[in-house]
Amino acid sequence: ELTLLPVIESAYDPLAYSQSHASGLWQFIPSTAKYLGLERNLWFDARRDVVESTSVAIDYLKYLNQRFSNDWLLALAAYNGGGARVARAVKRAASEDFFQLRLPKETQYYLPRVLALAALITAPEQNGVSLPEVSNIHIFAKLSLPSQYDLSIASELIGLDYAELKSWNPALKRWASAAVGPHHLIVPRSISGKDERPLDLDRIARRLQDTSPKERMRWKEITIKTGDSLSVLAQRHNTDIATLKAANNLTGTSIRAGKPLLIPMN
């Protein structure tokens, strides 16, 4: 039943975004994401990473279930309304029965919606619903990257259309993977279309690893001018300080006018 939570949360849309700034399949707000260790930066939002956010959501649900003495109904209510709020409601009502608790309307409706959806999926015929068959197979793989990659270069190495590669990686906010690792890409196991063909993932993984670091990004060399700083140049060239430091082997942030500096071209 827990796999159905994203239906309620986001309709399985990893780009879903709420007025409370919740994002991803599991709709983590920024404070909860930070507490659970989901990284967010200029390049990457782990809340939108299907694999990472799901793993964290499972751990968080397990924690809530233990907190409320293995009561999944209270755990699910806490996932929506917050553990402290549900704990206070239990104390006020002197009851652990969810349906006896006074909670915000959103949380009151949240759990019944989950239970109703679970009942519908369990017995669709009894509810006049026809559901498609979904094969229980992995349709994607997670490939490690040795460093930051321009996604247009990665798409060429993988043999996958750039737009499709981006769609498989909704956590990547810009034109490249994050400047600071660990780095990874999610790719389909096969390319769909008229002539569906499987991807040779082992070969692709080797190509991504073996490509020279200088060829993983497209660079241009500029000359540092008086008044330039890494932060100014990063903003001007649509990148960040970490990328500039890594590309130019800088240990600090000091740069000197007249010296060359590599800048990503994208």
C-alpha positions as a printed NumPy array, in Angstrom:
array([[  0.   ,   0.   ,   0.   ],
       [  2.888,   2.373,   0.688],
       [  3.814,   2.367,  -3.004],
       [  0.489,   4.115,  -3.601],
       [  1.366,   7.142,  -1.449],
       [  2.862,   9.06 ,  -4.398],
       [ -0.514,   8.804,  -6.152],
       [ -1.951,  10.95 ,  -3.361],
       [  1.153,  13.084,  -2.974],
       [  2.133,  13.86 ,  -6.558],
       [  0.293,  11.627,  -9.042],
       [  3.735,  10.046,  -9.589],
       [  5.081,  13.276, -11.055],
       [  8.683,  13.835,  -9.867],
       [  8.431,  17.498, -10.908],
       [  5.304,  18.133,  -8.808],
       [  5.66 ,  21.264,  -6.675],
       [  3.27 ,  22.538,  -4.011],
       [  2.496,  25.928,  -2.493],
       [  4.353,  24.81 ,   0.637],
       [  7.464,  24.226,  -1.553],
       [  7.173,  20.428,  -1.329],
       [  8.698,  18.675,  -4.335],
       [  9.108,  15.254,  -5.904],
       [  7.164,  12.002,  -5.897],
       [  7.042,  11.988,  -2.111],
       [  6.527,  15.75 ,  -1.686],
       [  9.231,  16.547,   0.847],
       [  9.307,  20.155,   2.037],
       [ 12.779,  21.765,   2.283],
       [ 13.096,  21.414,   6.08 ],
       [ 12.175,  17.707,   6.032],
       [ 14.493,  17.111,   3.086],
       [ 17.367,  18.719,   4.975],
       [ 16.58 ,  16.689,   8.111],
       [ 16.525,  13.455,   6.087],
       [ 19.733,  14.268,   4.202],
       [ 18.234,  14.868,   0.747],
       [ 20.72 ,  17.16 ,  -0.965],
       [ 19.59 ,  20.306,  -2.762],
       [ 21.916,  22.645,  -4.614],
       [ 22.257,  24.63 ,  -7.824],
       [ 22.561,  21.467,  -9.922],
       [ 20.622,  18.755,  -8.111],
       [ 17.449,  18.289,  -6.066],
       [ 17.402,  14.821,  -4.518],
       [ 13.709,  15.192,  -3.735],
       [ 13.107,  14.751,  -7.47 ],
       [ 15.445,  11.761,  -7.787],
       [ 13.075,   8.792,  -7.996],
       [ 15.539,   6.274,  -6.53 ],
       [ 17.041,   8.388,  -3.758],
       [ 13.801,  10.02 ,  -2.614],
       [ 12.009,   6.665,  -2.52 ],
       [ 14.767,   5.116,  -0.418],
       [ 14.61 ,   8.028,   2.029],
       [ 10.794,   7.935,   2.108],
       [ 10.862,   4.243,   3.04 ],
       [ 13.319,   4.903,   5.869],
       [ 11.229,   7.839,   7.095],
       [  8.015,   5.793,   7.057],
       [  9.743,   3.007,   8.988],
       [ 10.867,   5.553,  11.577],
       [  7.355,   6.979,  11.931],
       [  5.902,   3.491,  12.25 ],
       [  8.306,   2.691,  15.091],
       [  7.593,   6.037,  16.74 ],
       [  3.875,   5.239,  16.845],
       [  4.261,   1.67 ,  18.129],
       [  3.879,  -0.086,  14.785],
       [  0.609,   1.674,  13.986],
       [  0.743,   2.332,  10.248],
       [ -2.37 ,   4.503,  10.273],
       [ -0.763,   6.92 ,  12.709],
       [  2.513,   6.701,  10.803],
       [  0.795,   7.724,   7.567],
       [ -1.036,  10.543,   9.335],
       [  2.314,  11.719,  10.708],
       [  3.865,  11.566,   7.234],
       [  1.28 ,  14.078,   6.101],
       [  0.686,  16.186,   9.205],
       [  3.933,  15.817,  11.146],
       [  4.891,  13.479,  13.964],
       [  4.624,  16.086,  16.731],
       [  1.122,  17.139,  15.684],
       [ -0.139,  13.554,  15.613],
       [  1.515,  12.804,  18.967],
       [ -0.257,  15.806,  20.514],
       [ -3.578,  14.702,  19.021],
       [ -3.119,  11.205,  20.486],
       [ -2.385,  12.7  ,  23.902],
       [ -5.398,  15.036,  23.793],
       [ -7.77 ,  12.278,  22.713],
       [ -6.234,   9.681,  25.047],
       [ -6.644,   7.334,  22.098],
       [ -4.478,   5.855,  19.356],
       [ -7.48 ,   5.419,  17.057],
       [ -6.854,   7.7  ,  14.081],
       [-10.576,   8.283,  13.576],
       [-10.896,   9.656,  17.116],
       [ -8.181,  12.268,  16.679],
       [ -8.643,  15.972,  16.01 ],
       [ -6.303,  16.811,  13.155],
       [ -6.192,  19.377,  10.334],
       [ -8.662,  18.639,   7.543],
       [ -5.923,  17.8  ,   5.057],
       [ -4.608,  15.065,   7.366],
       [ -8.125,  13.866,   8.235],
       [ -8.792,  13.303,   4.531],
       [ -5.299,  12.04 ,   3.688],
       [ -5.451,   8.633,   5.334],
       [ -8.979,   7.738,   4.077],
       [ -7.836,   8.581,   0.552],
       [ -4.859,   6.223,   0.906],
       [ -7.064,   3.445,   2.295],
       [ -9.683,   3.945,  -0.421],
       [ -7.036,   3.834,  -3.145],
       [ -5.535,   0.661,  -1.666],
       [ -8.965,  -0.995,  -1.618],
       [ -9.551,   0.058,  -5.225],
       [ -6.235,  -1.328,  -6.435],
       [ -6.696,  -4.56 ,  -4.456],
       [-10.132,  -5.336,  -5.963],
       [-10.61 ,  -3.23 ,  -9.111],
       [-13.317,  -5.479, -10.61 ],
       [-15.517,  -5.122,  -7.533],
       [-15.311,  -1.347,  -7.95 ],
       [-15.981,  -1.257, -11.682],
       [-12.413,  -0.28 , -12.585],
       [-10.223,  -1.809, -15.281],
       [ -6.487,  -1.491, -14.622],
       [ -3.639,  -2.191, -17.069],
       [ -1.147,  -4.937, -16.39 ],
       [  2.174,  -3.622, -15.087],
       [  5.128,  -5.995, -15.312],
       [  7.233,  -6.264, -12.172],
       [ 10.546,  -5.669, -13.924],
       [ 13.248,  -3.02 , -13.706],
       [ 12.992,  -0.716, -16.698],
       [ 15.901,   1.539, -15.754],
       [ 19.413,   1.341, -14.334],
       [ 21.546,   3.684, -12.247],
       [ 24.982,   4.415, -13.719],
       [ 27.798,   5.983, -11.7  ],
       [ 29.668,   8.954, -13.144],
       [ 33.336,   9.621, -12.341],
       [ 32.85 ,  13.412, -12.242],
       [ 30.621,  16.215, -13.459],
       [ 29.262,  15.551, -16.963],
       [ 27.698,  17.798, -19.555],
       [ 24.414,  16.011, -20.261],
       [ 24.681,  16.602, -24.005],
       [ 28.019,  14.726, -23.994],
       [ 26.596,  11.974, -21.784],
       [ 23.604,  11.564, -24.107],
       [ 25.969,  11.098, -27.069],
       [ 28.013,   8.478, -25.208],
       [ 24.893,   6.63 , -24.08 ],
       [ 23.166,   6.846, -27.468],
       [ 20.049,   8.372, -25.949],
       [ 18.23 ,  11.515, -27.003],
       [ 19.108,  14.485, -24.763],
       [ 15.463,  15.253, -23.928],
       [ 14.824,  11.63 , -22.963],
       [ 17.946,  11.53 , -20.786],
       [ 16.716,  14.666, -19.012],
       [ 13.265,  13.146, -18.504],
       [ 14.801,  10.111, -16.804],
       [ 16.767,  12.421, -14.492],
       [ 14.291,  14.994, -13.125],
       [ 16.605,  15.675, -10.166],
       [ 19.132,  17.347, -12.488],
       [ 18.14 ,  21.008, -12.55 ],
       [ 20.56 ,  22.261, -15.183],
       [ 22.603,  21.192, -18.214],
       [ 25.122,  19.073, -16.303],
       [ 25.349,  16.742, -13.338],
       [ 26.407,  18.167,  -9.995],
       [ 29.904,  19.604,  -9.579],
       [ 30.487,  17.674,  -6.341],
       [ 29.844,  13.905,  -6.263],
       [ 28.851,  11.212,  -5.927],
       [ 27.453,  11.471,  -9.444],
       [ 25.022,   9.198, -11.236],
       [ 22.569,   9.028, -14.117],
       [ 19.377,   7.037, -14.47 ],
       [ 18.965,   5.495, -17.918],
       [ 16.376,   3.154, -19.464],
       [ 17.395,  -0.424, -20.067],
       [ 16.129,  -0.176, -23.623],
       [ 15.305,   2.541, -26.139],
       [ 11.647,   2.524, -27.089],
       [ 10.27 ,   3.215, -30.54 ],
       [  9.51 ,   1.301, -33.707],
       [ 12.622,  -0.823, -33.26 ],
       [ 12.991,  -1.184, -29.518],
       [ 16.514,  -2.19 , -28.619],
       [ 18.258,  -2.859, -25.322],
       [ 21.123,  -0.654, -24.198],
       [ 24.484,  -2.289, -23.526],
       [ 24.763,  -0.887, -20.002],
       [ 28.162,  -2.425, -19.243],
       [ 29.645,  -0.897, -22.385],
       [ 28.029,   2.466, -21.657],
       [ 29.328,   2.435, -18.086],
       [ 32.876,   1.816, -19.362],
       [ 32.588,   4.64 , -21.902],
       [ 31.407,   7.082, -19.241],
       [ 34.258,   6.078, -16.922],
       [ 36.976,   5.976, -19.571],
       [ 36.224,   9.333, -21.206],
       [ 38.962,  11.826, -20.369],
       [ 37.988,  14.344, -17.646],
       [ 38.669,  17.182, -20.112],
       [ 36.143,  15.672, -22.544],
       [ 33.294,  15.275, -20.037],
       [ 32.462,  18.966, -20.239],
       [ 32.765,  21.535, -23.019],
       [ 35.121,  24.301, -21.938],
       [ 36.418,  27.65 , -23.093],
       [ 39.376,  29.534, -21.706],
       [ 38.958,  33.132, -20.6  ],
       [ 41.391,  35.653, -19.178],
       [ 40.563,  36.864, -15.679],
       [ 39.957,  40.613, -15.574],
       [ 40.388,  43.081, -12.727],
       [ 37.352,  42.885, -10.461],
       [ 36.495,  39.303, -11.418],
       [ 35.855,  36.76 ,  -8.689],
       [ 34.735,  33.136,  -8.839],
       [ 31.25 ,  34.079,  -7.661],
       [ 30.926,  36.817, -10.311],
       [ 32.211,  34.541, -13.075],
       [ 30.002,  31.652, -11.944],
       [ 26.902,  33.826, -12.147],
       [ 27.951,  35.335, -15.467],
       [ 28.56 ,  31.948, -17.086],
       [ 25.631,  29.987, -15.624],
       [ 27.726,  27.731, -13.409],
       [ 28.88 ,  27.591,  -9.796],
       [ 32.06 ,  28.065,  -7.765],
       [ 32.548,  24.331,  -7.131],
       [ 32.628,  23.624, -10.878],
       [ 35.16 ,  26.395, -11.534],
       [ 37.392,  25.205,  -8.691],
       [ 37.293,  21.586,  -9.856],
       [ 37.992,  22.471, -13.499],
       [ 40.939,  24.7  , -12.634],
       [ 42.415,  22.65 ,  -9.758],
       [ 41.885,  25.489,  -7.294],
       [ 42.026,  24.772,  -3.571],
       [ 40.743,  28.208,  -2.557],
       [ 38.667,  30.96 ,  -4.133],
       [ 41.444,  33.456,  -4.898],
       [ 42.092,  34.255,  -8.564],
       [ 44.428,  36.793, -10.225],
       [ 43.755,  39.185, -13.082],
       [ 45.587,  38.238, -16.262],
       [ 45.564,  34.5  , -15.542],
       [ 43.577,  32.001, -17.688],
       [ 40.5  ,  30.235, -16.326],
       [ 38.459,  27.369, -17.78 ],
       [ 34.722,  28.077, -18.002],
       [ 32.011,  25.564, -19.046],
       [ 30.603,  26.549, -22.457],
       [ 27.034,  25.311, -22.084]])
